[in-house]
Short mmCIF file of C-alpha atoms and ligand atoms in Angstrom, two decimals:
data_model
loop_
_atom_site.label_atom_id
_atom_site.label_comp_id
_atom_site.label_asym_id
_atom_site.label_seq_id
_atom_site.Cartn_x
_atom_site.Cartn_y
_atom_site.Cartn_z
CA MET A 1 -98.82 77.86 201.69
CA THR A 2 -97.06 75.07 203.61
CA ARG A 3 -96.72 75.35 207.28
CA PRO A 4 -93.25 75.44 208.65
CA GLN A 5 -92.12 71.91 209.69
CA HIS A 6 -89.82 70.70 212.50
CA ALA A 7 -86.18 70.05 211.26
CA PRO A 8 -85.72 66.42 210.47
CA LEU A 9 -84.75 64.35 213.41
CA VAL A 10 -82.65 61.25 212.99
CA GLN A 11 -81.20 60.46 216.39
CA PHE A 12 -83.82 57.92 217.25
CA PRO A 13 -84.63 55.20 214.58
CA VAL A 14 -88.16 54.18 213.99
CA VAL A 15 -88.61 50.47 213.64
CA ASP A 16 -91.94 48.79 213.01
CA ASP A 17 -93.54 52.33 213.46
CA SER A 18 -92.04 52.47 217.01
CA LEU A 19 -89.40 54.96 218.33
CA GLN A 20 -86.31 53.24 219.56
CA ILE A 21 -84.40 54.65 222.27
CA GLY A 22 -80.85 53.07 223.01
CA GLY A 23 -81.92 50.29 220.60
CA VAL A 24 -85.20 49.39 222.51
CA PRO A 25 -88.70 49.99 221.39
CA LEU A 26 -90.40 52.69 223.25
CA ALA A 27 -93.11 50.48 224.91
CA ARG A 28 -90.58 47.87 226.07
CA LEU A 29 -88.48 50.73 227.49
CA ALA A 30 -91.51 52.04 229.40
CA ALA A 31 -92.07 48.58 230.76
CA ARG A 32 -88.54 48.42 231.91
CA VAL A 33 -88.58 51.87 233.56
CA GLY A 34 -91.66 50.72 235.28
CA GLN A 35 -93.56 54.02 235.12
CA THR A 36 -94.54 56.91 233.13
CA PRO A 37 -93.64 59.73 232.79
CA PHE A 38 -89.92 59.39 232.32
CA TYR A 39 -87.09 60.95 230.47
CA ALA A 40 -84.65 58.66 228.54
CA TYR A 41 -81.32 59.83 227.37
CA ASP A 42 -79.44 57.95 224.75
CA ARG A 43 -75.70 57.23 225.38
CA GLY A 44 -74.93 56.61 221.73
CA ALA A 45 -76.53 59.82 220.68
CA LEU A 46 -74.48 61.67 223.27
CA SER A 47 -71.26 60.16 222.14
CA ALA A 48 -72.19 60.78 218.42
CA ARG A 49 -72.63 64.45 219.17
CA VAL A 50 -69.26 64.93 220.81
CA ALA A 51 -67.67 63.05 217.81
CA GLU A 52 -69.49 65.44 215.36
CA LEU A 53 -68.07 68.42 217.19
CA ARG A 54 -64.57 66.98 217.41
CA ARG A 55 -64.82 66.46 213.63
CA HIS A 56 -65.80 70.06 212.83
CA LEU A 57 -64.04 72.24 215.51
CA PRO A 58 -60.23 72.77 215.33
CA PRO A 59 -58.38 70.25 217.29
CA ALA A 60 -56.89 72.93 219.66
CA ILE A 61 -60.34 73.83 220.89
CA ALA A 62 -61.14 72.21 224.30
CA LEU A 63 -64.81 71.15 224.80
CA HIS A 64 -66.61 71.60 228.19
CA TYR A 65 -69.98 70.33 229.17
CA ALA A 66 -72.12 73.01 230.95
CA MET A 67 -73.77 70.36 233.12
CA LYS A 68 -76.79 72.65 234.16
CA ALA A 69 -78.33 71.50 230.84
CA ASN A 70 -78.68 68.00 232.21
CA PRO A 71 -77.32 67.41 235.66
CA MET A 72 -78.30 63.56 235.95
CA PRO A 73 -75.16 62.01 237.48
CA ALA A 74 -74.99 59.17 234.99
CA VAL A 75 -75.20 61.64 232.08
CA VAL A 76 -72.49 63.73 233.51
CA GLN A 77 -70.37 60.70 234.14
CA HIS A 78 -70.73 59.53 230.55
CA MET A 79 -70.01 63.29 229.33
CA ALA A 80 -66.95 63.36 231.65
CA GLY A 81 -65.51 60.58 229.55
CA LEU A 82 -65.95 62.37 226.21
CA VAL A 83 -65.21 66.09 226.96
CA ASP A 84 -62.15 67.98 228.27
CA GLY A 85 -63.91 69.69 231.09
CA ILE A 86 -67.25 70.42 233.06
CA ASP A 87 -68.60 73.75 233.75
CA VAL A 88 -70.73 73.86 237.03
CA ALA A 89 -73.05 76.60 238.37
CA SER A 90 -73.71 75.52 241.95
CA GLY A 91 -72.06 73.72 244.85
CA GLY A 92 -74.52 70.77 244.16
CA GLU A 93 -73.31 70.52 240.53
CA LEU A 94 -69.77 70.74 241.82
CA ARG A 95 -70.24 67.60 243.87
CA VAL A 96 -71.59 65.71 240.81
CA ALA A 97 -68.69 66.95 238.67
CA LEU A 98 -66.07 66.03 241.21
CA ASP A 99 -67.60 62.61 241.47
CA THR A 100 -66.88 61.91 237.91
CA GLY A 101 -63.11 61.91 238.41
CA VAL A 102 -62.35 64.95 236.00
CA ALA A 103 -59.37 66.74 237.17
CA PRO A 104 -60.36 69.82 239.38
CA CYS A 105 -58.32 72.10 237.14
CA ASP A 106 -60.69 71.09 234.23
CA ILE A 107 -63.74 72.03 236.33
CA SER A 108 -64.91 75.68 236.27
CA PHE A 109 -67.55 77.20 238.55
CA ALA A 110 -69.47 80.12 237.27
CA GLY A 111 -72.55 81.99 238.39
CA PRO A 112 -73.57 85.01 240.46
CA GLY A 113 -74.32 84.87 244.19
CA LYS A 114 -71.93 81.93 245.23
CA GLY A 115 -72.25 81.39 248.82
CA ASP A 116 -69.40 81.20 251.08
CA ALA A 117 -69.82 77.44 251.70
CA GLU A 118 -69.88 76.81 247.96
CA LEU A 119 -66.73 78.98 247.37
CA ALA A 120 -65.00 77.20 250.28
CA SER A 121 -65.68 73.83 248.72
CA ALA A 122 -64.60 75.01 245.30
CA VAL A 123 -61.33 76.40 246.79
CA ALA A 124 -60.61 73.27 248.80
CA ALA A 125 -61.24 71.16 245.61
CA GLY A 126 -58.91 73.11 243.53
CA VAL A 127 -61.54 73.99 240.80
CA VAL A 128 -61.32 77.25 238.75
CA LEU A 129 -63.70 79.88 240.08
CA ASN A 130 -65.01 82.21 237.52
CA LEU A 131 -65.18 85.58 239.45
CA GLU A 132 -68.35 87.40 238.74
CA SER A 133 -67.60 90.63 240.67
CA ALA A 134 -64.93 92.43 242.68
CA ALA A 135 -66.72 91.54 245.85
CA GLU A 136 -66.69 87.75 245.04
CA MET A 137 -62.85 88.12 244.36
CA GLU A 138 -62.18 89.47 247.86
CA ARG A 139 -64.38 86.80 249.41
CA VAL A 140 -62.51 84.10 247.45
CA ALA A 141 -59.11 85.52 248.51
CA ALA A 142 -60.24 85.51 252.07
CA ILE A 143 -61.48 81.96 252.01
CA GLY A 144 -58.20 80.97 250.38
CA ALA A 145 -56.16 82.50 253.18
CA ARG A 146 -58.32 80.87 255.79
CA LEU A 147 -58.04 77.33 254.21
CA GLY A 148 -54.35 77.96 253.47
CA VAL A 149 -55.02 77.18 249.69
CA ARG A 150 -54.28 79.53 246.79
CA PRO A 151 -57.58 79.77 244.84
CA GLN A 152 -57.69 79.09 241.10
CA VAL A 153 -59.59 81.97 239.45
CA ALA A 154 -60.62 83.21 236.04
CA VAL A 155 -62.47 86.42 235.51
CA ARG A 156 -65.90 86.33 233.84
CA VAL A 157 -66.11 89.33 231.67
CA ASN A 158 -69.51 90.97 230.94
CA PRO A 159 -68.76 91.83 227.21
CA ASP A 160 -69.70 95.13 225.70
CA PHE A 161 -71.61 93.38 222.92
CA GLU A 162 -74.35 90.73 222.71
CA LEU A 163 -74.71 87.56 220.65
CA LYS A 164 -77.15 88.43 217.82
CA SER A 165 -80.07 86.25 217.08
CA SER A 166 -79.66 84.56 220.45
CA GLY A 167 -82.41 82.70 222.29
CA MET A 168 -81.16 84.15 225.57
CA LYS A 169 -78.71 86.95 225.97
CA MET A 170 -76.29 86.49 228.69
CA GLY A 171 -73.81 89.41 228.09
CA GLY A 172 -73.85 93.05 227.01
CA GLY A 173 -75.53 95.96 228.64
CA PRO A 174 -76.08 95.84 232.52
CA LYS A 175 -76.16 92.17 233.64
CA GLN A 176 -75.77 90.33 236.98
CA PHE A 177 -73.24 88.12 235.23
CA GLY A 178 -69.64 88.86 235.14
CA VAL A 179 -67.49 92.07 235.53
CA ASP A 180 -68.24 94.86 233.04
CA ALA A 181 -65.43 94.83 230.43
CA GLU A 182 -64.48 98.36 231.17
CA LEU A 183 -63.96 97.67 234.91
CA VAL A 184 -61.83 94.38 234.18
CA PRO A 185 -58.37 96.29 233.98
CA ALA A 186 -58.80 97.70 237.50
CA LEU A 187 -60.00 94.34 238.82
CA LEU A 188 -56.95 92.66 237.33
CA ALA A 189 -54.66 94.99 239.13
CA ARG A 190 -56.21 94.20 242.31
CA LEU A 191 -56.29 90.50 241.56
CA GLY A 192 -52.44 90.52 241.04
CA ALA A 193 -52.10 91.79 244.61
CA LEU A 194 -54.21 89.11 246.12
CA PRO A 195 -53.04 85.57 246.77
CA LEU A 196 -54.92 84.24 243.85
CA ALA A 197 -53.75 82.05 240.89
CA PHE A 198 -55.03 83.61 237.70
CA HIS A 199 -56.18 81.25 234.86
CA GLY A 200 -57.85 83.48 232.34
CA PHE A 201 -61.08 84.84 231.04
CA HIS A 202 -64.60 83.58 230.65
CA ILE A 203 -66.70 85.43 228.10
CA PHE A 204 -70.18 84.13 227.59
CA SER A 205 -72.40 86.26 225.38
CA GLY A 206 -75.51 84.19 224.78
CA SER A 207 -77.33 80.93 224.22
CA GLN A 208 -79.48 78.89 221.80
CA ASN A 209 -78.03 80.42 218.58
CA LEU A 210 -78.81 78.74 215.22
CA LYS A 211 -76.94 81.17 213.03
CA ALA A 212 -73.13 80.43 212.15
CA ALA A 213 -72.76 84.07 211.03
CA ALA A 214 -73.78 85.49 214.39
CA LEU A 215 -71.52 83.06 216.18
CA ARG A 216 -68.75 83.98 214.00
CA GLU A 217 -69.24 87.73 214.79
CA ALA A 218 -69.47 86.85 218.53
CA HIS A 219 -66.26 84.81 218.28
CA GLU A 220 -64.42 87.66 216.57
CA LYS A 221 -65.60 90.05 219.24
CA THR A 222 -64.82 87.84 222.01
CA PHE A 223 -61.29 87.14 220.87
CA ALA A 224 -60.70 90.96 220.43
CA LEU A 225 -61.83 91.71 223.83
CA ALA A 226 -59.80 89.08 225.33
CA LEU A 227 -56.64 90.32 223.44
CA ALA A 228 -57.46 93.96 224.71
CA LEU A 229 -57.75 92.77 228.19
CA ALA A 230 -54.79 90.27 228.43
CA PRO A 231 -52.14 92.95 228.83
CA HIS A 232 -53.74 93.92 232.08
CA ALA A 233 -53.65 90.38 233.42
CA PRO A 234 -51.13 89.52 236.37
CA ALA A 235 -50.00 86.38 234.56
CA PRO A 236 -50.18 84.91 231.05
CA LEU A 237 -53.73 83.39 230.20
CA ARG A 238 -53.86 79.67 230.67
CA THR A 239 -57.56 79.50 229.57
CA LEU A 240 -59.76 81.43 227.48
CA ASN A 241 -63.29 80.29 227.72
CA ILE A 242 -65.27 81.85 224.72
CA GLY A 243 -68.69 80.51 225.83
CA GLY A 244 -70.90 78.52 223.59
CA GLY A 245 -74.28 79.38 222.52
CA PHE A 246 -74.62 76.69 219.81
CA GLY A 247 -78.50 76.11 219.44
CA ILE A 248 -80.43 73.07 218.49
CA PRO A 249 -83.79 73.20 216.43
CA TYR A 250 -86.75 73.10 218.59
CA PHE A 251 -89.66 74.66 216.72
CA PRO A 252 -91.09 74.44 213.24
CA GLY A 253 -89.24 76.40 210.72
CA GLU A 254 -85.84 76.28 212.72
CA GLU A 255 -82.85 75.01 210.73
CA ARG A 256 -79.89 73.27 212.12
CA LEU A 257 -76.81 75.24 213.05
CA ASP A 258 -74.13 74.87 210.33
CA LEU A 259 -71.38 73.40 212.53
CA ALA A 260 -68.78 73.17 209.71
CA ALA A 261 -69.05 76.91 209.28
CA VAL A 262 -68.63 77.57 212.89
CA GLY A 263 -65.54 75.37 212.91
CA ALA A 264 -64.15 76.93 209.85
CA GLY A 265 -64.54 80.47 211.38
CA LEU A 266 -62.73 79.40 214.50
CA ALA A 267 -59.99 77.83 212.42
CA GLU A 268 -59.44 81.09 210.77
CA MET A 269 -59.27 83.01 214.01
CA LEU A 270 -57.11 80.63 216.07
CA PRO A 271 -53.69 81.32 214.66
CA ALA A 272 -53.74 84.95 215.59
CA VAL A 273 -55.04 84.20 219.06
CA HIS A 274 -52.48 81.50 219.74
CA ALA A 275 -49.75 83.91 218.54
CA ALA A 276 -51.09 86.72 220.74
CA LEU A 277 -51.72 84.39 223.82
CA PRO A 278 -49.31 81.57 223.59
CA GLY A 279 -50.29 78.92 226.17
CA ALA A 280 -53.84 79.98 226.38
CA ARG A 281 -56.19 77.00 225.82
CA VAL A 282 -59.37 78.09 224.01
CA VAL A 283 -62.51 76.53 225.48
CA VAL A 284 -65.97 76.24 224.30
CA GLU A 285 -68.67 75.41 226.78
CA LEU A 286 -71.68 73.84 225.52
CA GLY A 287 -75.00 72.58 227.40
CA ARG A 288 -77.99 71.99 225.10
CA TYR A 289 -75.94 71.34 221.95
CA LEU A 290 -74.31 68.23 223.54
CA VAL A 291 -77.30 66.68 225.31
CA GLY A 292 -80.52 68.38 224.11
CA GLU A 293 -81.05 66.07 221.10
CA ALA A 294 -80.21 62.92 222.99
CA GLY A 295 -83.29 63.02 225.27
CA VAL A 296 -86.98 62.25 225.10
CA TYR A 297 -89.79 62.76 227.52
CA VAL A 298 -92.36 60.09 227.58
CA SER A 299 -95.79 60.17 229.10
CA ARG A 300 -98.83 57.93 228.64
CA VAL A 301 -102.27 59.00 227.33
CA ILE A 302 -104.90 58.69 230.23
CA GLU A 303 -107.69 59.84 228.20
CA ARG A 304 -108.72 61.05 224.69
CA LYS A 305 -111.22 63.90 225.10
CA GLU A 306 -113.18 65.92 222.58
CA SER A 307 -114.30 69.42 223.37
CA ARG A 308 -116.29 71.54 220.98
CA GLY A 309 -114.53 70.08 217.91
CA ARG A 310 -110.85 69.75 219.33
CA VAL A 311 -109.17 66.55 220.34
CA TYR A 312 -107.16 66.52 223.63
CA LEU A 313 -104.79 63.67 224.50
CA VAL A 314 -104.73 64.03 228.28
CA THR A 315 -101.49 62.44 229.55
CA ASP A 316 -99.78 61.92 232.98
CA GLY A 317 -96.98 64.10 232.04
CA GLY A 318 -96.90 67.79 231.81
CA LEU A 319 -95.28 71.09 232.66
CA HIS A 320 -94.36 70.04 236.09
CA HIS A 321 -91.62 67.82 234.43
CA HIS A 322 -91.03 69.68 231.29
CA LEU A 323 -91.58 73.36 231.59
CA SER A 324 -89.74 74.29 228.45
CA ALA A 325 -91.88 72.11 226.21
CA SER A 326 -95.01 73.80 227.75
CA GLY A 327 -93.59 77.12 226.38
CA ASN A 328 -93.06 78.63 229.80
CA PHE A 329 -89.37 78.55 230.25
CA GLY A 330 -88.41 82.01 228.91
CA GLN A 331 -90.17 81.71 225.54
CA VAL A 332 -92.02 84.74 224.35
CA ILE A 333 -94.35 83.02 221.97
CA ARG A 334 -95.39 79.46 222.49
CA LYS A 335 -94.29 77.15 219.93
CA ASN A 336 -94.62 73.31 219.76
CA TYR A 337 -91.55 71.01 220.38
CA PRO A 338 -91.55 68.02 218.05
CA VAL A 339 -93.79 65.44 219.57
CA VAL A 340 -94.75 62.01 218.31
CA ILE A 341 -96.98 59.03 219.50
CA GLY A 342 -93.84 57.01 220.11
CA ASN A 343 -95.40 53.56 219.87
CA ARG A 344 -97.20 54.41 216.68
CA VAL A 345 -95.25 57.15 214.88
CA ARG A 346 -96.81 57.06 211.57
CA GLY A 347 -99.93 55.38 212.71
CA GLY A 348 -102.82 54.30 210.38
CA GLU A 349 -105.04 57.35 210.73
CA ARG A 350 -103.71 60.71 211.71
CA GLU A 351 -105.47 63.68 213.25
CA THR A 352 -104.91 67.10 214.71
CA ALA A 353 -104.74 66.83 218.52
CA SER A 354 -103.39 68.80 221.51
CA VAL A 355 -101.34 67.00 224.12
CA VAL A 356 -101.97 68.33 227.61
CA GLY A 357 -100.98 67.16 231.23
CA PRO A 358 -102.92 66.64 234.44
CA LEU A 359 -102.38 70.08 236.02
CA CYS A 360 -105.28 72.37 236.61
CA THR A 361 -103.90 75.29 234.40
CA PRO A 362 -104.22 76.04 230.72
CA LEU A 363 -100.53 76.36 230.61
CA ASP A 364 -100.15 72.71 231.04
CA LEU A 365 -99.85 72.09 227.21
CA LEU A 366 -97.13 69.95 225.65
CA GLY A 367 -98.48 70.01 221.99
CA ASP A 368 -100.97 72.56 220.73
CA GLN A 369 -102.98 71.29 217.74
CA MET A 370 -100.27 69.12 216.31
CA GLU A 371 -100.72 66.55 213.53
CA LEU A 372 -100.31 63.10 215.20
CA ALA A 373 -101.07 59.42 214.77
CA LEU A 374 -104.55 58.70 216.02
CA ALA A 375 -104.00 57.80 219.81
CA GLY A 376 -105.84 56.72 222.92
CA PRO A 377 -105.50 55.55 226.42
CA GLY A 378 -102.25 53.67 226.96
CA ASP A 379 -100.35 55.15 224.03
CA LEU A 380 -97.06 56.93 224.65
CA VAL A 381 -96.47 60.47 223.78
CA ALA A 382 -92.90 61.30 223.16
CA VAL A 383 -91.42 64.84 223.24
CA LEU A 384 -88.33 64.97 221.27
CA GLN A 385 -85.27 67.51 221.77
CA SER A 386 -85.75 67.04 225.65
CA GLY A 387 -82.28 66.16 226.76
CA ALA A 388 -81.55 69.61 228.05
CA TYR A 389 -83.40 71.94 230.62
CA GLY A 390 -86.03 69.29 231.11
CA LEU A 391 -86.57 67.81 234.54
CA SER A 392 -84.21 69.83 236.46
CA ALA A 393 -85.60 73.10 235.09
CA SER A 394 -89.22 72.34 235.86
CA PRO A 395 -91.34 73.10 238.87
CA GLY A 396 -91.62 69.37 240.16
CA GLY A 397 -93.53 70.25 243.19
CA PHE A 398 -96.25 72.21 241.45
CA LEU A 399 -99.61 70.30 242.10
CA GLY A 400 -98.13 67.28 243.94
CA HIS A 401 -98.07 64.77 241.12
CA PRO A 402 -95.45 61.96 241.04
CA ALA A 403 -91.99 62.67 239.83
CA ALA A 404 -90.71 61.74 236.48
CA ALA A 405 -88.06 58.93 236.31
CA GLU A 406 -84.79 59.46 234.32
CA VAL A 407 -82.76 56.67 232.67
CA LEU A 408 -79.66 56.66 230.44
CA VAL A 409 -79.83 53.94 227.94
CA GLY A 410 -77.93 52.35 225.17
CA PRO A 411 -74.75 50.26 225.17
CA ARG A 412 -71.35 51.81 226.15
CA ALA A 413 -68.89 52.01 223.32
CA GLY A 414 -66.86 49.01 222.84
CA ARG A 415 -68.76 46.79 225.15
CA SER A 416 -71.19 44.13 224.11
CA GLY A 417 -74.12 43.09 226.15
CA ALA A 418 -77.84 44.02 226.67
CA ALA A 419 -78.86 47.22 224.90
CA SER A 420 -80.36 48.70 228.01
C1 LIG B 1 -76.16 77.88 230.81
C2 LIG B 1 -74.84 78.27 230.50
C3 LIG B 1 -74.22 77.68 229.40
C4 LIG B 1 -74.91 76.59 228.55
O1 LIG B 1 -75.75 77.11 227.65
P1 LIG B 1 -76.48 76.25 226.49
O2 LIG B 1 -77.46 77.01 225.84
O3 LIG B 1 -77.18 75.12 227.19
O4 LIG B 1 -75.32 75.68 225.74
C5 LIG B 1 -72.90 77.81 229.08
N1 LIG B 1 -72.29 78.70 229.77
C6 LIG B 1 -72.76 79.48 230.95
C7 LIG B 1 -71.86 80.41 231.59
C8 LIG B 1 -74.04 79.20 231.11
O5 LIG B 1 -74.53 79.94 232.17
#
């Protein structure tokens, strides 16, 4: 029996047995960052991913970046130049998105429990608020009246189905997200009586899905739901955000999403949608699919330790910077992210070792008994597939270790000059 392997990863070339990020060998990049641990994101890989999506999705589909996947301002700025809009989930993200210069009407703000101050800045900025409840709708209307601005709103619908084989279900059944589909007609009637500008619907059913057939089914159900709700709307739909949920392979045995099949499915469905909802722009919002594979988390081996026959590479990085690689960000069963010794990818000798961090908890595990090049103090451990839900999704204050650095590397398209 062969053990399941990680899906082949080709976004970072290996030259002279060293990982290259943004065209720079990893050890050189570590020297230029000036510290470990750090996250590095590759501009070229981000651009290539958007281009791949544009190739496979129908041209009528608008592409939004859900920036909670990676809110580093330089990354958001780069993405802003490539996508059609940005989805934010807090007032803090809203400020970063507005700083990019993306038109406010192409920024949408979703999330339960939006505070009055966040709502007021969103209304003042003119971004589209995805309403999560009837109570929020009333608050938005009151804030708009106080500011003398007509708020731009969409209704987030909690669908009556879920995205099958999804890593994280975000719709179906009782949820804190969105308005239950069966309550939407009454809410829309009230919306029409308030001084609000109606944009459309936001229907997000799940996340981290690697199965094109499951996404196809979700898209069919999403369009059917939108078409059923549209006659109740106070104005024609201008946008229909069908969520995203495109997954990336993290763990051994996982296979890449068949993007061509997803695109073909959407191409089949779109004509009927456009006929029923002329003027509605269909939006797909993606987080990890856009940025997850373009990032790497790099830590340095402090010590190579053996304990009762097992090898531990003790590094300066850990779950305080990368909770999801440790298996503690919503995973039910812990599995290994792809990990390599970045400055010695193949190596001479190889061995089975675990990669741990400096925290006083057995949860601080970045790689559990993985086959790696033989490594020792000073070597660099690279955790791949780390561009999404990394630093900002980790408990940085836990145990008081230094923060990780973040860099965006690689040349801008069409410019010459130093690679980093
Ligand atoms: C988190 C989130 C996303 C992004 O999810 P990914 O799995 O990173 O693509 C998209 N839309 C909404 C509403 C979200 O909350």
